[in-house]
Amino acid sequence: MPKDHGIGASQKRREDVRFLTGRGRYTDDINLPGQAHACFVRSQVAHGRLNGVDTAAAAAMPGVIRVFTGADFEGVGGLPCGWQVTDRHGQPMQEPGHPVLAQGKVRHVGDPIAVVVAETFEQARDAAEMVDVDITELDPVIDMKAALADGAPKVHDDLSSNLCYDWGFVEDNRAAVDEAIRNAHHVTTLELVNNRLVPNAMEPRVAVGDYNFATDDSTLYTTSQNPHVIRLLMGAFVLGIPEHKLRVVAPDVGGGFGSKIFHYAEEAFCTFAAKQLRRPVKWTCQRSESFITDAHGRDHVTKIELALDKEGHFQAIRTETYANMGAYLSTFAPSVPTWLHGTLMAGNYKTPLIYVNVKAVFTNTVPVDAYRGAGRPEATFQLERVIDKAAREMGIDPVEIRRRNFITEFPYATPVAVEYDTGDYHATLDKLLEIADVAGFDKRRAESAKRGKLRGLGLNCYIEACGIAPSQLVGQLGARAGLYESATVRVNATGGLVVMTGSHSHGQGHETSFAQVVADMIGIDENMVEIVHGDTANTPMGMGTYGSRSLAVGGSAMVRATEKIIAKAKKIAAHLMEASPDDIELKDGRFSVAGTDKSVAWGDVTLAAYVPHNYPLEEIEPGLEETAFYDPSNFTYPAGAYACEVEVDPDTGKVTICSFAAADDFGNIVNPMIVDGQVHGGLGQGIGQALLEGAAYDESGQLLTGSYMDYAMPRAGDLPSFTIDHSCQTPCTHNPLGVKGCGEAGAIGSPPAVVNAVVDALQRAGHSNVTHIDMPLTPSRVWAAMQG
């Protein structure tokens, strides 16, 4: 029977009550007394010399309080980068400055130049149109390879070139990989593009800065996935505000997908301006602004080579990738194509030799950073596409070639420096073949053919690394922040608990699943547990939510803090029952003495903690509150297998997804319903990338897909009903919950499944020349491929 409470129960999300009834409190809902409004003046050219900014006409407009320019930020720090990558020659990456407002040059369309602050947004917007910006337009660099050519215009004049870094991993493997490929029985080569994406969270970014001149305290309300990190970066490195004088609040957040991890100029500006003006300053991003200011995702161009022996066993992998950084280094951008991508190039397979080369390039485009999956989708896509191509070239079934190369013994140390602790890739693939009814594909293909459609089947496997850690290791790899998580558990006198976490929820259902964990450990109702997050004033220092880390890292911190609570409560219970603490057991919310009928309720013990009449204070101090910090010893490694069936219209190239099945191994699962929802959302985004989405620039650096008129988002009609399974569980061995993470899996595993399916459909129809089509697989691209 399914559980109805605690760990493993599909509890409905408690936070949905306020969301579905319109009672969520988002940053844009915050309006403070005396609040002013900001409107940014942004560059309309991709690259130019900033000669001057005339604000006189704007300053004279009705309601205008002040107009800020880059001159107001001289002496103020720029936006910091949170990860330094060392190149394959041992040199640190080139790291240009990133001013809050443009100084000297503009480097992409949307680069902020000035800000009008007025009594109303309408007044600020009208006045912004009167700001006269004098720019000498310069030639932009948009294409990455062109940006590295001799004589190419430089995005940053103070750098030696547009190359941020040339990274090789593992450099010691390079010669052996080259030799293995030279001597291989067969080498499959594939060149592909992982298309640039715009995150498009439902809620646009918002920032509200406030300043209390009586206490010299600043407060920022913002749409952030990690408020403590924003406080650290903005306070210490940009504005010079001591952390104890800066509060950052991230209330309800309507989606992030990585784009709200980073520290943005608008946050720093609103905080700075509120202090300058001594009144709150609010900025709400317009959707058209989001397209040219939110950090984009992906944008890799890759050549991958797979060497195989005559039986189809993988011998070596070599990749060369150009990764777009955009005009500036966003907070964690350098780590995405390197440590979050190169370390996953082994996939689920026992390839003995791997070498990954990544050239990160500055261009006159919006900065690129982590987007749902962050490096893992890029690695999975190239690997699973080249495996499918190799299977066709060697005449081996795509399922069989994967089985021959699966890792089967754990722990397994890959040649790219990570160690998988657990997994069962045969089990997830077996489950996939069952739930996708692969055996019935030929019948369905024949039915499609009767209707004039080309049907194809694509499958692939994936593995990802979640809960990036430990801090000591990632620090050696260039991280400029710790990657632990924290929790404080406060027990009230009447037995209820408040759990304060450094993790942040922006759609994941933390308030439900975290409560299930703590309540299950104690044996009480989940409604007795309140989860508090998002406010640096009342939560312990934590790293926030990204990389599917919340339960594996944040949940583990809660377990450790709750264990401390239980240990102390057992001591109090022992005194109440005149027993040894070692003999005390806790079950279903009652403490009992082992082997006796003595027991005392949870609430009686918690009351005694605050009314200490029955135990010696010299042995146990009053109160019941504990804090724990958890720093994982390793990544977690969710894995799975996906299958997609498509129909292709041979006359138009239109692709319709008929079915999609996903078999995932997420380790132990706290709330199956929430996991289902996370997988569904990830699949929707991955299918969107494969078929619809793609950010495109013209040669002048103008974003051609700057609105929903041109940027195609997936809709309900584009997606099938998903068949998903997560019964193949191999629990993580190094965190107390045995969980692995599920938030990004769907977006990682789905793009190659879709592309594999479309290529399969065309190949079965006789288009043997079609070995690859770059995403998105729009009708025009598919039709053109069929025409040769």
Coordinates of N, CA, C and O in Angstrom, one line a residue, residues 130-229:
M130 N 14.3 60.0 -22.9 CA 14.9 61.3 -23.1 C 16.4 61.3 -22.8 O 17.1 62.4 -23.1
V131 N 16.9 60.2 -22.3 CA 18.4 60.2 -22.1 C 19.1 60.1 -23.4 O 18.8 59.2 -24.2
D132 N 20.0 60.9 -23.6 CA 20.7 61.0 -24.9 C 22.1 60.3 -24.8 O 23.0 60.8 -24.0
V133 N 22.2 59.2 -25.4 CA 23.4 58.4 -25.3 C 24.2 58.6 -26.6 O 23.7 58.3 -27.7
D134 N 25.5 59.0 -26.5 CA 26.4 59.2 -27.6 C 27.3 57.9 -27.7 O 28.2 57.7 -26.8
I135 N 27.1 57.1 -28.7 CA 27.9 55.9 -28.9 C 28.5 55.8 -30.3 O 27.8 56.1 -31.3
T136 N 29.8 55.5 -30.3 CA 30.4 55.2 -31.6 C 30.4 53.7 -31.8 O 31.0 53.0 -31.1
E137 N 29.6 53.3 -32.8 CA 29.4 51.9 -32.9 C 30.6 51.2 -33.5 O 31.3 51.7 -34.4
L138 N 30.9 50.0 -32.9 CA 32.1 49.3 -33.3 C 31.7 47.9 -33.8 O 30.5 47.5 -33.6
D139 N 32.5 47.3 -34.6 CA 32.2 46.0 -35.1 C 32.1 45.0 -34.0 O 33.0 44.9 -33.2
P140 N 31.0 44.2 -34.0 CA 30.8 43.2 -32.9 C 31.4 41.9 -33.3 O 31.6 41.6 -34.5
V141 N 31.6 41.0 -32.4 CA 31.9 39.6 -32.6 C 30.8 38.7 -32.1 O 30.5 38.8 -30.9
I142 N 30.2 38.0 -32.9 CA 29.0 37.1 -32.5 C 29.4 35.7 -32.6 O 29.1 34.9 -31.7
D143 N 30.0 35.3 -33.7 CA 30.4 33.9 -33.9 C 31.7 33.6 -33.1 O 32.6 34.4 -33.1
M144 N 31.7 32.5 -32.3 CA 32.8 32.2 -31.4 C 34.1 32.0 -32.2 O 35.1 32.5 -31.8
K145 N 34.0 31.2 -33.2 CA 35.3 30.9 -33.9 C 35.8 32.2 -34.6 O 37.0 32.4 -34.6
A146 N 34.9 33.0 -35.1 CA 35.4 34.3 -35.7 C 36.0 35.2 -34.6 O 36.9 36.0 -34.8
A147 N 35.4 35.1 -33.4 CA 35.9 35.9 -32.3 C 37.4 35.6 -31.9 O 38.1 36.4 -31.3
L148 N 37.8 34.4 -32.2 CA 39.2 33.9 -31.9 C 40.1 34.1 -33.1 O 41.3 33.9 -32.9
A149 N 39.6 34.6 -34.2 CA 40.5 34.8 -35.4 C 41.4 36.0 -35.1 O 41.1 36.9 -34.4
D150 N 42.6 35.9 -35.8 CA 43.5 37.1 -35.7 C 42.9 38.3 -36.2 O 42.2 38.4 -37.2
G151 N 43.1 39.4 -35.4 CA 42.5 40.7 -35.8 C 41.1 40.9 -35.5 O 40.5 41.9 -35.8
A152 N 40.4 39.9 -34.8 CA 39.0 40.1 -34.5 C 38.9 41.2 -33.5 O 39.7 41.5 -32.6
P153 N 37.8 42.0 -33.6 CA 37.5 43.1 -32.6 C 37.5 42.4 -31.2 O 36.9 41.3 -31.0
K154 N 38.0 43.1 -30.2 CA 38.1 42.6 -28.8 C 36.8 43.1 -28.1 O 36.6 44.3 -28.1
V155 N 36.2 42.2 -27.4 CA 35.0 42.6 -26.5 C 35.5 43.5 -25.4 O 34.9 44.5 -25.0
H156 N 36.7 43.1 -24.8 CA 37.3 43.9 -23.7 C 38.7 44.3 -24.2 O 39.6 43.5 -24.4
D157 N 38.9 45.6 -24.2 CA 40.2 46.1 -24.8 C 41.4 45.8 -23.9 O 42.5 45.7 -24.4
D158 N 41.1 45.5 -22.6 CA 42.2 45.3 -21.7 C 42.6 43.8 -21.7 O 43.6 43.5 -21.0
L159 N 42.0 43.0 -22.4 CA 42.3 41.6 -22.5 C 43.2 41.3 -23.7 O 43.2 42.1 -24.7
S160 N 44.0 40.3 -23.7 CA 44.9 40.0 -24.8 C 44.1 39.5 -26.1 O 44.6 39.6 -27.2
S161 N 42.9 38.8 -25.8 CA 42.1 38.3 -26.9 C 40.7 38.1 -26.4 O 40.4 38.4 -25.2
N162 N 39.9 37.5 -27.2 CA 38.5 37.1 -26.8 C 38.5 35.7 -26.1 O 37.4 35.2 -25.8
L163 N 39.6 35.1 -26.0 CA 39.6 33.7 -25.3 C 39.7 33.9 -23.8 O 40.6 34.4 -23.3
C164 N 38.7 33.4 -23.2 CA 38.6 33.4 -21.7 C 39.6 32.4 -21.1 O 40.4 32.7 -20.3
Y165 N 39.5 31.2 -21.6 CA 40.4 30.1 -21.2 C 40.4 29.0 -22.3 O 39.4 28.8 -23.0
D166 N 41.5 28.2 -22.3 CA 41.6 27.0 -23.2 C 41.8 25.9 -22.2 O 43.0 25.7 -21.8
W167 N 40.8 25.1 -21.9 CA 40.8 24.1 -20.8 C 41.0 22.7 -21.3 O 40.3 22.4 -22.3
G168 N 41.8 21.9 -20.8 CA 42.0 20.6 -21.2 C 41.9 19.6 -20.0 O 42.4 19.9 -18.9
F169 N 41.1 18.5 -20.2 CA 40.9 17.6 -19.0 C 40.6 16.2 -19.5 O 39.8 16.0 -20.4
V170 N 41.3 15.3 -19.1 CA 42.4 15.3 -18.2 C 43.7 15.5 -19.1 O 43.9 14.7 -20.0
E171 N 44.4 16.5 -18.9 CA 45.5 16.8 -19.8 C 46.5 15.7 -19.9 O 47.1 15.4 -21.0
D172 N 46.7 15.0 -18.8 CA 47.7 13.8 -18.8 C 47.2 12.7 -19.7 O 47.9 11.8 -20.1
N173 N 45.9 12.7 -20.0 CA 45.3 11.6 -20.9 C 45.5 11.9 -22.4 O 45.2 11.1 -23.2
R174 N 45.8 13.2 -22.7 CA 45.7 13.6 -24.1 C 46.5 12.8 -25.1 O 45.9 12.3 -26.1
A175 N 47.7 12.5 -24.8 CA 48.5 11.7 -25.8 C 47.9 10.3 -25.9 O 47.9 9.8 -27.0
A176 N 47.5 9.7 -24.8 CA 47.0 8.3 -24.9 C 45.7 8.3 -25.7 O 45.4 7.4 -26.4
V177 N 44.8 9.3 -25.5 CA 43.6 9.4 -26.2 C 43.9 9.6 -27.7 O 43.3 8.9 -28.6
D178 N 44.8 10.4 -28.1 CA 45.1 10.6 -29.5 C 45.6 9.3 -30.1 O 45.2 9.0 -31.2
E179 N 46.4 8.6 -29.4 CA 47.0 7.3 -29.9 C 45.8 6.3 -30.1 O 45.8 5.6 -31.1
A180 N 44.9 6.2 -29.1 CA 43.8 5.3 -29.2 C 42.9 5.6 -30.4 O 42.5 4.6 -31.0
I181 N 42.7 6.8 -30.6 CA 41.9 7.2 -31.8 C 42.6 6.9 -33.1 O 42.0 6.4 -34.1
R182 N 43.9 7.1 -33.2 CA 44.6 6.8 -34.4 C 44.6 5.3 -34.7 O 44.5 4.9 -35.9
N183 N 44.6 4.5 -33.7 CA 44.8 3.0 -33.9 C 43.4 2.3 -33.8 O 43.4 1.0 -33.8
A184 N 42.3 3.0 -33.6 CA 41.0 2.3 -33.4 C 40.5 1.6 -34.6 O 40.8 2.0 -35.8
H185 N 39.8 0.5 -34.4 CA 39.1 -0.2 -35.5 C 38.1 0.7 -36.2 O 38.0 0.7 -37.4
H186 N 37.4 1.5 -35.4 CA 36.4 2.4 -36.0 C 36.3 3.7 -35.2 O 36.4 3.7 -33.9
V187 N 36.2 4.8 -35.8 CA 36.0 6.1 -35.2 C 34.8 6.8 -35.7 O 34.7 7.0 -37.0
T188 N 33.9 7.2 -34.9 CA 32.7 7.9 -35.3 C 32.9 9.4 -34.9 O 33.3 9.7 -33.7
T189 N 32.7 10.3 -35.8 CA 32.9 11.7 -35.6 C 31.6 12.4 -35.8 O 30.9 12.1 -36.7
L190 N 31.3 13.4 -34.9 CA 30.1 14.1 -35.0 C 30.3 15.6 -34.6 O 31.0 15.8 -33.6
E191 N 29.9 16.5 -35.4 CA 29.9 17.9 -35.1 C 28.5 18.4 -34.8 O 27.6 18.1 -35.6
L192 N 28.3 19.1 -33.7 CA 27.0 19.5 -33.4 C 26.9 20.8 -32.6 O 28.0 21.3 -32.1
V193 N 25.7 21.3 -32.5 CA 25.5 22.6 -31.8 C 24.5 22.3 -30.6 O 23.5 21.7 -30.8
N194 N 24.9 22.8 -29.4 CA 23.9 22.8 -28.3 C 23.4 24.2 -28.3 O 24.1 25.1 -27.8
N195 N 22.1 24.4 -28.7 CA 21.6 25.7 -29.0 C 21.4 26.6 -27.8 O 21.2 26.1 -26.7
R196 N 21.6 27.9 -28.0 CA 21.5 28.9 -27.0 C 20.0 29.0 -26.6 O 19.1 29.0 -27.4
L197 N 19.7 29.1 -25.3 CA 18.4 29.1 -24.8 C 18.2 30.4 -23.9 O 19.1 30.8 -23.2
V198 N 17.0 30.9 -23.9 CA 16.6 31.9 -23.0 C 15.7 31.3 -21.8 O 14.8 30.6 -22.1
P199 N 16.1 31.5 -20.6 CA 15.4 30.8 -19.5 C 13.9 30.9 -19.4 O 13.2 29.9 -19.2
N200 N 13.4 32.1 -19.5 CA 11.9 32.4 -19.5 C 11.2 31.8 -18.3 O 10.2 31.1 -18.4
A201 N 11.7 32.1 -17.1 CA 11.0 31.8 -15.9 C 9.6 32.5 -15.9 O 9.5 33.6 -16.4
M202 N 8.6 31.9 -15.3 CA 7.3 32.5 -15.4 C 7.3 33.9 -14.7 O 6.7 34.8 -15.2
E203 N 8.0 34.0 -13.6 CA 8.1 35.3 -13.0 C 9.4 36.1 -13.4 O 10.5 35.5 -13.3
P204 N 9.3 37.2 -14.0 CA 10.5 38.0 -14.4 C 11.2 38.4 -13.1 O 10.7 38.4 -12.0
R205 N 12.5 38.8 -13.3 CA 13.3 39.3 -12.2 C 12.8 40.6 -11.6 O 12.3 41.5 -12.4
V206 N 12.9 40.8 -10.3 CA 12.5 42.0 -9.6 C 13.5 42.3 -8.5 O 14.0 41.4 -7.9
A207 N 13.7 43.6 -8.3 CA 14.6 44.0 -7.1 C 13.9 45.2 -6.5 O 13.5 46.1 -7.2
V208 N 13.9 45.2 -5.2 CA 13.4 46.3 -4.4 C 14.5 46.6 -3.3 O 14.8 45.7 -2.4
G209 N 15.1 47.7 -3.4 CA 16.2 48.1 -2.4 C 15.6 49.0 -1.4 O 14.7 49.9 -1.7
D210 N 16.0 48.9 -0.1 CA 15.5 49.7 1.0 C 16.7 50.1 1.9 O 17.6 49.3 2.0
Y211 N 16.6 51.2 2.5 CA 17.7 51.7 3.4 C 17.1 52.3 4.6 O 16.2 53.2 4.5
N212 N 17.6 52.0 5.8 CA 17.2 52.6 7.0 C 18.4 53.4 7.5 O 19.4 52.9 8.0
F213 N 18.2 54.8 7.3 CA 19.4 55.6 7.7 C 19.6 55.7 9.2 O 20.6 56.1 9.6
A214 N 18.5 55.4 10.0 CA 18.7 55.4 11.4 C 19.6 54.3 11.9 O 20.4 54.5 12.9
T215 N 19.7 53.2 11.2 CA 20.5 52.1 11.6 C 21.6 51.8 10.6 O 22.5 50.9 10.9
D216 N 21.6 52.4 9.5 CA 22.5 52.2 8.4 C 22.4 50.8 7.9 O 23.4 50.2 7.4
D217 N 21.2 50.2 7.9 CA 20.9 48.9 7.4 C 20.3 49.0 6.0 O 19.4 49.8 5.7
S218 N 20.8 48.1 5.1 CA 20.2 48.0 3.8 C 19.5 46.6 3.6 O 19.9 45.6 4.2
T219 N 18.4 46.7 2.9 CA 17.6 45.5 2.6 C 17.4 45.4 1.1 O 17.0 46.4 0.5
L220 N 17.6 44.2 0.6 CA 17.2 43.9 -0.8 C 16.2 42.8 -0.9 O 16.4 41.7 -0.4
Y221 N 15.1 43.1 -1.5 CA 14.1 42.0 -1.8 C 14.3 41.7 -3.3 O 14.3 42.5 -4.2
T222 N 14.5 40.4 -3.5 CA 14.9 40.0 -4.9 C 14.4 38.6 -5.3 O 14.1 37.8 -4.4
T223 N 14.3 38.3 -6.5 CA 13.9 37.0 -7.1 C 15.2 36.2 -7.2 O 15.7 36.0 -8.3
S224 N 15.6 35.6 -6.1 CA 16.9 34.9 -6.1 C 16.7 33.4 -5.6 O 15.8 33.1 -4.8
Q225 N 17.5 32.6 -6.2 CA 17.6 31.2 -5.8 C 18.5 31.0 -4.6 O 18.5 29.9 -4.0
N226 N 19.3 32.0 -4.2 CA 20.3 31.8 -3.1 C 20.6 33.2 -2.5 O 21.6 33.8 -2.8
P227 N 19.7 33.7 -1.6 CA 19.9 35.0 -1.0 C 21.1 35.2 -0.2 O 21.7 36.3 -0.2
H228 N 21.6 34.2 0.4 CA 22.9 34.3 1.2 C 24.0 34.6 0.3 O 24.9 35.4 0.6
V229 N 24.1 34.0 -0.9 CA 25.2 34.2 -1.8 C 25.1 35.6 -2.4 O 26.1 36.3 -2.6

